[in-house]
Coordinates of C-alpha atoms and ligand atoms in Angstrom, one line a residue:
X933 CA 28.8 9.9 -3.3
X934 CA 31.2 7.8 -5.4
X935 CA 29.6 4.5 -6.4
X936 CA 33.0 2.7 -6.1
X937 CA 32.8 3.4 -2.4
X938 CA 29.1 2.6 -2.0
X939 CA 27.4 -0.7 -1.7
X940 CA 25.3 -1.2 -4.8
X941 CA 24.1 -4.8 -5.4
X942 CA 21.9 -5.2 -8.5
X943 CA 20.8 -8.5 -9.9
X944 CA 20.0 -9.5 -13.4
X945 CA 17.5 -12.3 -12.8
X946 CA 13.9 -11.4 -12.0
X947 CA 13.3 -12.9 -8.5
X948 CA 10.6 -15.7 -8.7
X949 CA 9.0 -14.9 -5.4
X950 CA 8.0 -11.4 -6.5
X951 CA 4.5 -11.0 -7.9
X952 CA 4.2 -7.3 -8.6
X953 CA 6.5 -5.0 -10.4
X954 CA 7.6 -2.9 -7.5
X955 CA 8.6 -5.9 -5.5
X956 CA 10.5 -7.3 -8.5
X957 CA 12.3 -4.0 -9.1
X958 CA 13.1 -3.3 -5.5
X959 CA 14.8 -6.8 -5.3
X960 CA 16.5 -6.4 -8.7
X961 CA 17.8 -3.0 -7.8
X962 CA 19.0 -4.4 -4.5
X963 CA 17.0 -2.0 -2.3
X964 CA 15.7 -4.7 -0.1
X965 CA 16.7 -8.1 1.3
X966 CA 14.1 -10.4 2.9
X967 CA 15.0 -11.6 6.4
X968 CA 11.8 -13.6 7.1
X969 CA 8.1 -13.3 6.1
X970 CA 7.2 -9.7 6.1
X971 CA 10.5 -8.6 7.5
X972 CA 13.0 -6.7 5.2
X973 CA 16.4 -5.1 5.5
X974 CA 16.6 -1.8 3.7
X975 CA 20.0 -1.8 1.9
X976 CA 21.9 1.5 1.8
X977 CA 20.3 2.2 -1.6
X978 CA 16.8 1.5 -0.4
X979 CA 17.3 3.5 2.7
X980 CA 18.2 6.6 0.7
X981 CA 14.8 6.5 -0.9
X982 CA 13.0 5.7 2.3
X983 CA 14.7 8.7 3.9
X984 CA 13.6 11.0 1.1
X985 CA 10.0 10.1 1.7
X986 CA 10.4 10.5 5.4
X987 CA 12.0 13.9 5.0
X988 CA 9.1 15.2 2.9
X989 CA 6.5 13.8 5.3
X990 CA 8.4 15.4 8.3
X991 CA 8.7 18.8 6.6
X992 CA 5.0 18.9 5.7
X993 CA 4.0 17.8 9.2
X994 CA 6.1 20.5 10.8
X995 CA 4.7 23.0 8.3
X996 CA 1.2 22.0 9.3
X997 CA 2.0 22.7 13.0
X998 CA 2.4 19.1 14.2
X999 CA 5.1 18.5 16.8
X1000 CA 7.4 15.5 16.6
X1001 CA 8.0 13.1 19.4
X1002 CA 9.1 9.5 19.6
X1003 CA 7.2 6.7 21.5
X1004 CA 8.3 3.2 22.3
X1005 CA 7.5 0.3 20.0
X1006 CA 7.0 -2.0 22.9
X1007 CA 3.8 -1.1 24.8
X1008 CA 2.4 -2.4 28.1
X1009 CA -0.7 -4.5 28.1
X1010 CA -2.4 -2.4 30.8
X1011 CA -2.8 0.6 28.4
X1012 CA -4.4 -1.6 25.8
X1013 CA -6.8 -3.1 28.4
X1014 CA -8.0 0.4 29.2
X1015 CA -9.4 0.8 25.7
X1016 CA -10.4 -2.9 25.3
X1017 CA -8.1 -3.3 22.3
X1018 CA -5.9 -5.9 23.9
X1019 CA -8.6 -8.4 23.0
X1020 CA -10.4 -6.5 20.2
X1021 CA -7.4 -5.7 18.0
X1022 CA -7.2 -9.3 16.9
X1023 CA -4.3 -11.5 15.7
X1024 CA -2.4 -8.6 14.1
X1025 CA -1.3 -7.6 17.6
X1026 CA 2.0 -9.2 18.4
X1027 CA 2.0 -10.0 22.1
X1028 CA 5.2 -10.4 24.0
X1029 CA 6.1 -11.4 27.6
X1030 CA 9.1 -10.2 29.5
X1031 CA 11.2 -12.1 32.1
X1032 CA 8.9 -11.0 34.8
X1033 CA 5.9 -12.5 32.9
X1034 CA 4.5 -9.0 32.2
X1035 CA 2.6 -8.7 28.9
X1036 CA 3.5 -6.2 26.2
X1037 CA 2.7 -5.8 22.6
X1038 CA 4.7 -4.5 19.7
X1039 CA 3.0 -1.3 18.5
X1040 CA 0.8 -1.7 15.4
X1041 CA -0.3 2.0 16.1
X1042 CA -0.1 4.3 19.1
X1043 CA -3.5 5.7 20.2
X1044 CA -3.1 4.3 23.7
X1045 CA 0.4 5.5 24.3
X1046 CA -0.1 9.0 22.9
X1047 CA -3.4 9.4 24.9
X1048 CA -1.5 8.3 28.0
X1049 CA 1.2 10.9 27.2
X1050 CA -1.5 13.6 26.7
X1051 CA -3.4 12.8 29.9
X1052 CA -0.3 13.2 32.0
X1053 CA 1.1 16.3 30.1
X1054 CA -2.0 18.4 29.5
X1055 CA -3.9 20.2 32.2
X1056 CA -5.5 23.3 30.6
X1057 CA -7.4 24.2 27.5
X1058 CA -4.7 26.9 27.1
X1059 CA -2.3 24.2 25.9
X1060 CA -4.6 23.3 23.0
X1061 CA -4.8 22.6 20.1
X1062 CA -1.9 20.1 19.9
X1063 CA -0.9 17.6 17.3
X1064 CA 1.9 15.1 18.2
X1065 CA 3.5 12.9 15.5
X1066 CA 6.2 10.4 15.2
X1067 CA 7.9 8.4 12.4
X1068 CA 8.4 5.1 14.0
X1069 CA 8.5 1.3 13.2
X1070 CA 5.2 -0.6 13.5
X1071 CA 4.5 -4.3 13.6
X1072 CA 1.3 -6.0 12.4
X1073 CA 1.2 -9.7 12.2
X1074 CA -0.5 -9.6 8.8
X1075 CA -2.3 -12.8 7.9
X1076 CA -0.6 -12.7 4.5
X1077 CA 2.4 -10.4 4.2
X1078 CA 3.2 -10.0 0.6
X1079 CA 4.4 -7.7 -2.2
X1080 CA 7.6 -6.9 -0.2
X1081 CA 7.2 -3.7 1.8
X1082 CA 3.8 -3.0 0.3
X1083 CA 2.2 -5.3 2.9
X1084 CA 5.0 -6.3 5.3
X1085 CA 4.7 -7.1 9.0
X1086 CA 7.3 -4.6 10.1
X1087 CA 7.0 -1.2 8.4
X1088 CA 7.7 2.5 8.9
X1089 CA 4.7 4.7 9.6
X1090 CA 4.2 8.3 10.3
X1091 CA 1.4 8.5 12.9
X1092 CA 0.0 11.8 14.2
X1093 CA -2.6 12.4 16.9
X1094 CA -4.4 15.7 17.4
X1095 CA -6.0 16.9 20.6
X1096 CA -8.7 19.6 20.7
X1097 CA -11.2 20.9 23.2
X1098 CA -14.2 20.5 21.0
X1099 CA -15.6 19.1 17.8
X1100 CA -14.9 22.3 15.8
X1101 CA -11.3 22.3 16.9
X1102 CA -11.0 18.6 16.0
X1103 CA -12.4 19.3 12.5
X1104 CA -9.9 22.1 12.0
X1105 CA -7.0 19.8 13.0
X1106 CA -8.4 17.2 10.6
X1107 CA -8.6 19.7 7.7
X1108 CA -5.0 20.8 8.4
X1109 CA -3.8 17.2 8.2
X1110 CA -5.9 16.6 5.1
X1111 CA -4.2 19.6 3.4
X1112 CA -0.8 18.4 4.6
X1113 CA -1.4 15.0 3.0
X1114 CA -2.4 16.6 -0.3
X1115 CA 0.9 18.5 -0.2
X1116 CA 2.9 15.5 0.7
X1117 CA 1.6 13.2 -2.1
X1118 CA 1.8 16.1 -4.6
X1119 CA 5.4 16.8 -3.7
X1120 CA 6.2 13.1 -4.0
X1121 CA 5.1 13.3 -7.6
X1122 CA 2.4 10.6 -7.2
X1123 CA -1.0 10.3 -8.9
X1124 CA -3.4 9.9 -5.9
X1125 CA -6.9 10.4 -4.8
X1126 CA -8.5 11.0 -1.4
X1127 CA -11.6 9.0 -0.8
X1128 CA -14.3 8.6 1.9
X1129 CA -13.7 5.7 4.1
X1130 CA -15.7 3.9 6.7
X1131 CA -15.1 5.2 10.2
X1132 CA -17.6 2.9 11.8
X1133 CA -15.3 0.6 13.7
X1134 CA -13.0 3.3 15.0
X1135 CA -15.8 5.8 15.7
X1136 CA -15.9 9.5 15.0
X1137 CA -17.6 11.3 12.1
X1138 CA -15.2 11.3 9.3
X1139 CA -12.4 9.3 7.7
X1140 CA -10.7 9.5 4.4
X1141 CA -8.1 7.3 2.8
X1142 CA -5.4 8.5 0.4
X1143 CA -4.8 6.1 -2.5
X1144 CA -2.1 6.0 -5.0
X1145 CA -3.7 4.9 -8.2
X1146 CA -2.3 1.6 -9.6
X1147 CA -3.7 -1.5 -11.3
X1148 CA -1.9 -3.7 -8.7
X1149 CA -3.7 -1.9 -5.8
X1150 CA -5.4 -4.2 -3.3
X1151 CA -8.3 -1.8 -2.9
X1152 CA -11.0 -0.6 -5.2
X1153 CA -12.2 3.0 -5.2
X1154 CA -15.2 4.6 -6.8
X1155 CA -15.3 8.1 -8.0
X1156 CA -17.5 10.3 -10.2
X1157 CA -16.1 12.2 -13.2
X1158 CA -18.7 14.9 -12.7
X1159 CA -18.5 15.7 -9.0
X1160 CA -16.1 15.4 -6.1
X1161 CA -17.6 12.2 -5.0
X1162 CA -15.0 9.6 -4.2
X1163 CA -15.2 6.7 -1.8
X1164 CA -13.5 3.4 -1.2
X1165 CA -15.6 0.5 -2.5
X1166 CA -16.8 -0.7 0.9
X1167 CA -18.1 2.8 1.7
X1168 CA -19.7 3.2 -1.7
X1169 CA -21.4 -0.1 -1.4
X1170 CA -22.5 0.4 2.2
X1171 CA -24.4 3.3 0.8
X1172 CA -26.4 1.1 -1.6
X1173 CA -30.0 0.6 -0.7
X1174 CA -31.3 -2.9 0.2
X1175 CA -30.1 -5.6 2.5
X1176 CA -26.9 -7.6 1.8
X1177 CA -28.0 -10.9 0.2
X1178 CA -27.3 -14.1 2.0
X1179 CA -24.6 -16.4 0.8
X1180 CA -27.3 -18.7 -0.6
X1181 CA -28.7 -15.9 -2.7
X1182 CA -25.2 -15.0 -3.9
X1183 CA -24.7 -18.7 -4.8
X1184 CA -27.9 -18.8 -6.9
X1185 CA -26.6 -16.0 -9.0
X1186 CA -24.3 -18.5 -10.5
X1187 CA -27.0 -20.1 -12.4
X1188 CA -28.5 -16.9 -13.8
X1189 CA -27.8 -15.5 -17.3
X1190 CA -25.5 -13.0 -15.7
X1191 CA -22.8 -15.7 -15.3
X1192 CA -19.5 -14.5 -16.3
X1193 CA -16.4 -16.2 -17.5
X1194 CA -13.2 -15.9 -15.6
X1195 CA -11.9 -13.3 -18.1
X1196 CA -15.1 -11.3 -17.9
X1197 CA -15.0 -11.0 -14.2
X1198 CA -11.4 -10.3 -14.1
X1199 CA -11.7 -7.6 -16.8
X1200 CA -14.6 -6.0 -15.0
X1201 CA -12.7 -6.0 -11.7
X1202 CA -9.5 -4.9 -13.4
X1203 CA -7.6 -7.9 -12.3
X1204 CA -4.6 -9.2 -14.1
X1205 CA -5.2 -12.9 -14.7
X1206 CA -1.6 -13.6 -15.5
X1207 CA -0.4 -12.4 -12.2
X1208 CA 0.6 -15.4 -10.1
X1209 CA -1.5 -16.5 -7.3
X1210 CA 0.0 -19.2 -5.2
X1211 CA -2.4 -21.2 -3.2
X1212 CA -5.3 -23.3 -4.3
X1213 CA -8.4 -21.7 -3.0
X1214 CA -11.3 -22.9 -5.1
X1215 CA -11.6 -26.3 -6.5
X1216 CA -14.5 -27.7 -8.5
X1217 CA -15.6 -31.2 -9.1
X1218 CA -18.1 -32.6 -11.5
X1219 CA -21.5 -33.9 -10.4
X1220 CA -20.6 -37.4 -9.4
X1221 CA -17.4 -36.2 -7.7
X1222 CA -15.1 -38.4 -9.8
X1223 CA -13.4 -35.8 -11.8
X1224 CA -11.6 -33.2 -9.9
X1225 CA -10.0 -30.2 -11.4
X1226 CA -8.7 -26.9 -10.3
X1227 CA -11.3 -24.5 -11.5
X1228 CA -9.6 -21.3 -10.6
X1229 CA -7.3 -20.0 -8.1
X1230 CA -8.8 -17.3 -5.9
X1231 CA -6.9 -15.6 -3.2
X1232 CA -8.8 -13.6 -0.8
X1233 CA -7.3 -11.6 2.0
X1234 CA -9.9 -11.1 4.6
X1235 CA -8.0 -8.3 6.1
X1236 CA -7.1 -6.4 3.1
X1237 CA -10.4 -6.8 1.2
X1238 CA -8.5 -7.9 -1.7
X1239 CA -9.3 -10.5 -4.3
X1240 CA -7.1 -11.9 -6.9
X1241 CA -8.2 -14.3 -9.5
X1242 CA -6.1 -16.3 -11.8
X1243 CA -7.0 -18.9 -14.4
X1244 CA -5.2 -22.2 -14.2
X1245 CA -3.6 -21.7 -17.5
X1246 CA -0.7 -19.3 -17.2
X1247 CA 0.0 -20.1 -13.6
X1248 CA 3.2 -21.7 -12.6
X1249 CA 2.4 -22.5 -9.0
X1250 CA -0.6 -24.7 -8.5
X1251 CA -1.3 -28.3 -7.9
X1252 CA -4.3 -30.5 -8.3
X1253 CA -6.1 -31.4 -5.1
X1254 CA -7.8 -34.7 -4.7
X1255 CA -11.4 -34.9 -3.7
X1256 CA -10.3 -36.5 -0.4
X1257 CA -8.2 -33.5 0.3
X1258 CA -11.1 -31.2 -0.5
X1259 CA -13.5 -33.1 1.7
X1260 CA -11.0 -33.3 4.5
X1261 CA -10.6 -29.5 4.3
X1262 CA -14.4 -29.0 4.3
X1263 CA -15.0 -31.6 6.9
X1264 CA -12.6 -30.0 9.3
X1265 CA -14.2 -26.6 8.8
X1266 CA -17.9 -26.7 8.9
X1267 CA -19.8 -23.5 9.3
X1268 CA -20.1 -21.4 6.2
X1269 CA -19.2 -23.9 3.6
X1270 CA -22.1 -26.2 4.3
X1271 CA -24.8 -23.8 3.3
X1272 CA -23.0 -22.7 0.3
X1273 CA -22.7 -26.2 -1.1
X1274 CA -26.3 -27.1 0.0
X1275 CA -27.7 -24.0 -1.6
X1276 CA -25.8 -24.5 -4.7
X1277 CA -27.1 -28.0 -5.1
X1278 CA -30.7 -26.9 -4.3
X1279 CA -30.5 -24.1 -6.8
X1280 CA -29.3 -26.6 -9.4
X1281 CA -31.8 -29.3 -8.5
X1282 CA -34.7 -26.9 -9.2
X1283 CA -33.4 -26.2 -12.7
X1284 CA -33.0 -29.7 -14.2
X1285 CA -32.1 -30.8 -16.8
X1286 CA -29.1 -28.5 -16.6
X1287 CA -26.1 -30.4 -15.2
X1288 CA -25.7 -30.0 -11.5
X1289 CA -23.0 -27.8 -10.1
X1290 CA -20.9 -28.5 -7.1
X1291 CA -19.0 -25.7 -5.6
X1292 CA -16.4 -25.6 -3.0
X1293 CA -14.8 -22.5 -1.8
X1294 CA -11.8 -21.7 0.3
X1295 CA -12.6 -21.0 3.9
X1296 CA -11.3 -17.5 3.9
X1297 CA -13.0 -16.6 0.6
X1298 CA -16.2 -18.1 1.7
X1299 CA -16.1 -16.4 5.0
X1300 CA -16.2 -13.1 3.4
X1301 CA -18.6 -14.1 0.7
X1302 CA -16.8 -12.1 -1.8
X1303 CA -16.5 -14.7 -4.4
X1304 CA -18.4 -17.9 -5.2
X1305 CA -17.5 -20.1 -8.1
X1306 CA -19.3 -22.7 -9.9
X1307 CA -18.8 -25.1 -12.8
X1308 CA -20.9 -27.3 -15.0
X1309 CA -20.3 -29.1 -18.2
X1310 CA -20.8 -25.9 -20.2
X1311 CA -17.7 -24.5 -18.7
X1312 CA -16.3 -22.7 -15.8
X1313 CA -18.2 -19.8 -14.4
X1314 CA -17.3 -17.3 -11.8
X1315 CA -19.3 -14.7 -10.1
X1316 CA -17.8 -12.0 -8.2
X1317 CA -19.8 -11.0 -5.2
X1318 CA -18.5 -8.3 -3.0
X1319 CA -20.6 -7.6 0.1
X1320 CA -23.3 -9.4 -1.7
X1321 CA -23.2 -7.1 -4.7
X1322 CA -22.0 -8.5 -8.0
X1323 CA -19.5 -5.9 -9.2
X1324 CA -19.3 -7.7 -12.5
X1325 CA -22.9 -6.8 -13.3
X1326 CA -23.5 -3.5 -14.9
X1327 CA -26.5 -3.3 -12.6
X1328 CA -24.6 -2.7 -9.5
X1329 CA -22.5 0.0 -11.2
X1330 CA -25.7 1.6 -12.1
X1331 CA -26.9 1.2 -8.5
X1332 CA -23.7 2.9 -7.3
X1333 CA -24.2 5.7 -9.8
X1334 CA -27.7 6.3 -8.6
X1335 CA -26.4 6.5 -5.1
X1336 CA -23.8 9.0 -6.0
X1337 CA -26.3 11.1 -7.9
X1338 CA -29.0 10.7 -5.2
X1339 CA -26.4 12.0 -2.5
X1340 CA -25.6 14.7 -4.7
X1341 CA -27.1 16.8 -7.5
X1342 CA -27.0 14.8 -10.7
X1343 CA -23.8 15.9 -12.2
X1344 CA -23.9 14.2 -15.6
X1345 CA -20.6 12.5 -14.7
X1346 CA -19.7 8.9 -14.9
X1347 CA -18.9 6.6 -12.0
X1348 CA -15.5 5.0 -12.4
X1349 CA -14.1 2.2 -10.4
X1350 CA -10.3 2.0 -10.3
X1351 CA -7.7 0.2 -8.1
X1352 CA -5.7 2.0 -5.5
X1353 CA -3.0 1.5 -2.9
X1354 CA -3.8 2.9 0.6
X1355 CA -0.9 5.1 1.5
X1356 CA -2.5 7.3 4.1
X1357 CA -5.6 7.5 6.3
X1358 CA -7.0 10.4 8.3
X1359 CA -9.6 9.9 11.1
X1360 CA -11.8 12.0 13.3
X1361 CA -11.8 9.9 16.5
X1362 CA -14.0 12.1 18.7
X1363 CA -13.7 11.2 22.4
X1364 CA -13.4 7.4 21.8
X1365 CA -9.9 7.1 23.3
X1366 CA -9.9 10.2 25.5
X1367 CA -13.1 9.0 27.2
X1368 CA -11.9 5.4 27.8
X1369 CA -8.5 6.6 29.2
X1370 CA -9.7 9.7 31.1
X1371 CA -7.8 12.3 29.0
X1372 CA -9.2 15.6 30.1
X1373 CA -8.2 19.2 30.6
X1374 CA -9.8 22.1 32.5
X1375 CA -11.8 24.5 30.3
X1376 CA -12.1 28.2 30.7
X1377 CA -14.7 27.7 33.5
X1378 CA -12.4 25.3 35.4
X1379 CA -14.5 22.3 34.4
X1380 CA -12.8 19.0 33.2
X1381 CA -13.5 18.3 29.5
X1382 CA -12.8 15.1 27.6
X1383 CA -10.5 15.9 24.6
X1384 CA -11.5 15.3 21.0
X1385 CA -8.9 13.5 19.0
X1386 CA -7.9 12.8 15.4
X1387 CA -5.4 10.3 14.1
X1388 CA -3.5 10.4 10.9
X1389 CA -1.3 7.7 9.4
X1390 CA 1.0 7.5 6.4
X1391 CA 2.7 4.3 5.3
X1392 CA 6.2 5.6 4.6
X1393 CA 7.7 2.3 3.5
X1394 CA 4.6 1.4 1.5
X1395 CA 4.9 4.7 -0.4
X1396 CA 8.3 3.6 -1.8
X1397 CA 6.7 0.5 -3.4
X1398 CA 3.6 2.4 -4.5
X1399 CA 5.6 5.0 -6.3
X1400 CA 7.3 2.3 -8.3
X1401 CA 4.0 0.8 -9.3
X1402 CA 3.3 4.1 -11.0
X1403 CA 6.7 4.8 -12.4
X1404 CA 8.6 2.1 -14.2
X1405 CA 9.5 0.9 -17.7
X1406 CA 11.1 -2.2 -19.2
X1407 CA 14.6 -1.1 -17.9
X1408 CA 13.6 -0.4 -14.3
X1409 CA 12.4 2.3 -11.9
X1410 CA 11.7 5.9 -12.9
X1411 CA 11.8 7.7 -9.7
X1412 CA 10.1 11.1 -9.4
X1413 CA 12.9 13.5 -8.7
X1414 CA 11.7 14.0 -5.1
X1415 CA 12.2 10.3 -4.2
X1416 CA 15.3 9.4 -6.3
X1417 CA 18.3 8.0 -4.3
X1418 CA 20.3 10.6 -6.3
X1419 CA 19.0 13.1 -8.8
X1420 CA 22.0 12.9 -11.2
X1421 CA 24.5 10.1 -12.1
X1422 CA 27.8 11.1 -13.7
X1423 CA 29.0 8.1 -15.6
X1424 CA 32.6 7.8 -16.6
X1425 CA 33.6 5.8 -19.7
X1426 CA 36.9 3.9 -19.1
X1427 CA 38.1 5.8 -16.0
X1428 CA 41.0 3.4 -15.6
X1429 CA 42.3 3.7 -19.1
X1430 CA 41.8 7.4 -19.5
X1431 CA 43.0 9.6 -16.7
X1432 CA 41.9 12.8 -18.4
X1433 CA 38.3 11.5 -18.6
X1434 CA 38.4 10.3 -15.0
X1435 CA 39.6 13.7 -13.8
X1436 CA 37.1 15.6 -15.9
X1437 CA 34.2 13.5 -14.5
X1438 CA 35.4 14.0 -11.0
X1439 CA 35.6 17.8 -11.5
X1440 CA 32.1 17.8 -13.0
X1441 CA 30.8 15.7 -10.1
X1442 CA 32.4 18.2 -7.6
X1443 CA 30.9 21.1 -9.4
X1444 CA 27.4 19.6 -9.4
X1445 CA 27.6 18.7 -5.7
X1446 CA 28.9 22.2 -4.9
X1447 CA 26.0 23.7 -6.8
X1448 CA 23.7 21.7 -4.4
X1449 CA 22.7 19.2 -7.1
X1450 CA 22.5 15.7 -5.5
X1451 CA 24.9 13.6 -7.6
X1452 CA 26.5 10.2 -7.7
X1453 CA 29.7 9.5 -9.6
X1454 CA 29.7 6.1 -11.2
X1455 CA 33.5 5.5 -11.2
X1456 CA 33.2 1.7 -10.8
X1457 CA 34.9 1.2 -14.2
X1458 CA 32.2 -1.1 -15.5
X1459 CA 31.5 -1.5 -19.3
X1460 CA 29.2 1.2 -20.5
X1461 CA 26.3 -1.2 -21.1
X1462 CA 26.5 -2.7 -17.6
X1463 CA 26.8 0.8 -16.0
X1464 CA 23.9 2.3 -17.9
X1465 CA 21.7 -0.8 -17.1
X1466 CA 22.4 -0.3 -13.4
X1467 CA 21.7 3.4 -13.5
X1468 CA 18.5 2.9 -15.3
X1469 CA 17.4 0.0 -13.1
X1470 CA 17.9 2.0 -9.9
X1471 CA 15.9 4.9 -11.5
X1472 CA 18.3 7.9 -11.4
X1473 CA 16.3 10.6 -13.2
X1474 CA 19.3 12.4 -14.9
X1475 CA 22.3 10.7 -16.5
X1476 CA 25.5 12.5 -17.7
X1477 CA 28.1 10.6 -19.6
X1478 CA 31.7 11.8 -19.6
X1479 CA 33.8 10.3 -22.4
X1480 CA 36.9 11.2 -24.4
X1481 CA 34.8 11.9 -27.5
X1482 CA 32.6 14.3 -25.6
X1483 CA 35.5 16.1 -24.0
X1484 CA 37.1 16.6 -27.4
X1485 CA 33.9 18.2 -28.6
X1486 CA 33.4 20.2 -25.4
X1487 CA 30.1 18.4 -24.5
X1488 CA 28.6 16.0 -22.1
X1489 CA 26.0 13.4 -23.1
X1490 CA 22.8 14.1 -21.1
X1491 CA 19.8 11.9 -20.9
X1492 CA 16.7 12.2 -18.8
X1493 CA 15.6 8.7 -17.5
X1494 CA 12.2 9.0 -19.3
X1495 CA 13.5 10.6 -22.5
X1496 CA 13.8 8.8 -25.9
X1497 CA 17.4 9.4 -26.4
X1498 CA 20.5 11.3 -25.3
X1499 CA 21.6 14.9 -26.3
X1500 CA 25.0 16.5 -26.3
X1501 CA 25.1 19.6 -24.1
X1502 CA 27.9 22.0 -23.3
X1503 CA 28.6 22.7 -19.6
X1504 CA 26.3 25.7 -19.4
X1505 CA 23.3 24.0 -21.0
X1506 CA 23.9 21.0 -18.8
X1507 CA 23.8 23.0 -15.6
X1508 CA 20.7 24.9 -16.8
X1509 CA 19.0 21.5 -17.4
X1510 CA 19.9 20.1 -14.0
X1511 CA 19.3 23.1 -11.8
Ligands
ATP775 P1 -4.6 -1.8 4.9 O1 -6.0 -1.6 4.6 O2 -3.7 -1.8 3.7 O3 -4.3 -3.1 5.7 P2 -4.8 -0.2 7.2 O4 -6.1 0.5 6.9 O5 -4.9 -1.4 8.1 O6 -4.1 -0.6 5.8 P3 -4.0 2.0 8.8 O7 -4.3 1.4 10.2 O8 -4.9 3.0 8.2 O9 -3.7 0.8 7.8 O10 -2.5 2.6 8.9 C1 -2.0 3.8 8.3 C2 -1.2 3.5 7.1 O11 -0.1 2.5 7.3 C3 -1.9 2.8 5.9 O12 -2.6 3.8 5.2 C4 -0.8 2.2 5.1 O13 -0.2 3.2 4.2 C5 0.2 1.8 6.1 N1 0.2 0.3 6.4 C6 -0.8 -0.3 7.1 N2 -0.5 -1.7 7.1 C7 0.7 -1.8 6.4 C8 1.5 -2.9 6.1 N3 1.2 -4.1 6.5 N4 2.6 -2.7 5.4 C9 3.0 -1.5 5.0 N5 2.2 -0.4 5.3 C10 1.1 -0.5 6.0
MG776 MG1 -4.7 -3.4 7.7
MG777 MG1 -7.3 0.0 5.1
MG778 MG1 -6.5 2.5 6.9

């Protein structure tokens, strides 16, 4: 490809709407353009990267014996009624009506459609095992689409579905997919971890998520340094002994010596306080209600189990709310907030003469009881309560560790909690869908048997963003070779002024392409500084500069994207480096 004939549109300014580095860099590099909330156009540059990920996923699925098909994105309501998910799936399901008033949804996933395909195509145990997969657009009406394609509404997913006669077969299919996922994320050059996940709601025996490790991740995962224990935080916490405390109990924690400052909680949870959070979620007022202040901004995404905290200082986007607004908000939403406030007041009343605390919490945050926030004249206090467990307290980390060691032989290891981005998910479904939809085959005795299924998702578009979260520097993206839009850029200095240089660069470019090395020729005639800035921003792993000085010396200037500086190599050494 010659860049002069391609559409590259980089921008200098950092886009204000982007909160995390991958979103910023994807916009700056011109990989994406926003159409509407959670909807993005992939530019020619962005698409090249997306297709790289897609190709690796496809190769590894094929290698693992899965068979590709393609199912519609618009699915009839009747199928979703069969499994009860037309109602149960919730607001993420985008429902549409056609001109005949028939109901459809836009696929957020495809268990129903693939099970319908299987029940009409499969008749005998001899056809099994089978694993069908597709790489197809999905739509989920996310409550808070954000971070660009990291959590968008329309996105590209690889979804696979295995069909087996019995549980042993299902487990073998699951293991094969698990192994394929390990190969995929390894080939993509990502640092990742597979963790146990909750399979309760979907059913079946086992479920694991694959997380790309990154501080900006919306999920928290716990793992032991001494054993192979690794679980997402919800699963790890669900294993803790003891009942989940009520919101009132959580509230009372605010007034205990374990109170933490905003920074403490953020540090313990690994949250970056400087990261912008846009909406006011928690507002405190003093005892007589006269003085209102924004205590902290907390954004909780019920769906994503994610919490972000930010202190008022250092935030660009916030505004003070009046008490009338707060009360109007609370008044219009009774339910959970009442007890929180009442309990808070009661807890305080019993502990006079300390100044009373009034706490208000955003409806979404309160509803999941993940965070409660209090303030008194001594300062602002925050307590992080996740599923009733205060992650900010060393206690609960110790609790978690005891669980890990009690499941397992004490391993002398340490329990670490880090943040991750869910890029893949594998499930054993058992007969949940096959039973509901009557998906059976005849076994060797001629008896109908309900099939055992597994389902396996990979967020292809999310992977592109997740990879950037792990691979960037001050100048831009550092693609792993496997995902780069091109592996090599040949940059020409002054092609218009110097025809010999232009011809030599073109010849080198041709040679590299003929040698099977994916190369782009930057023949746009930009000033060197501008050209190099673009090539670094878009993350090309290897850069070769062709200049009159180099040609005179018989060398090319080579620089790996992550290297300190350039080196001058002759043709042979250059090819050896790039092969
Ligand atoms: P999350 O917990 O992030 O909402 P999920 O558990 O709802 O994801 P799955 O149903 O397991 O997602 O779907 C399989 C994969 O699809 C996920 O592992 C993720 O990589 C990807 N994915 C899910 N939702 C989105 C989204 N809104 N935007 C981009 N990718 C997504
Ligand atoms: Mg989700
Ligand atoms: Mg999830
Ligand atoms: Mg999932």
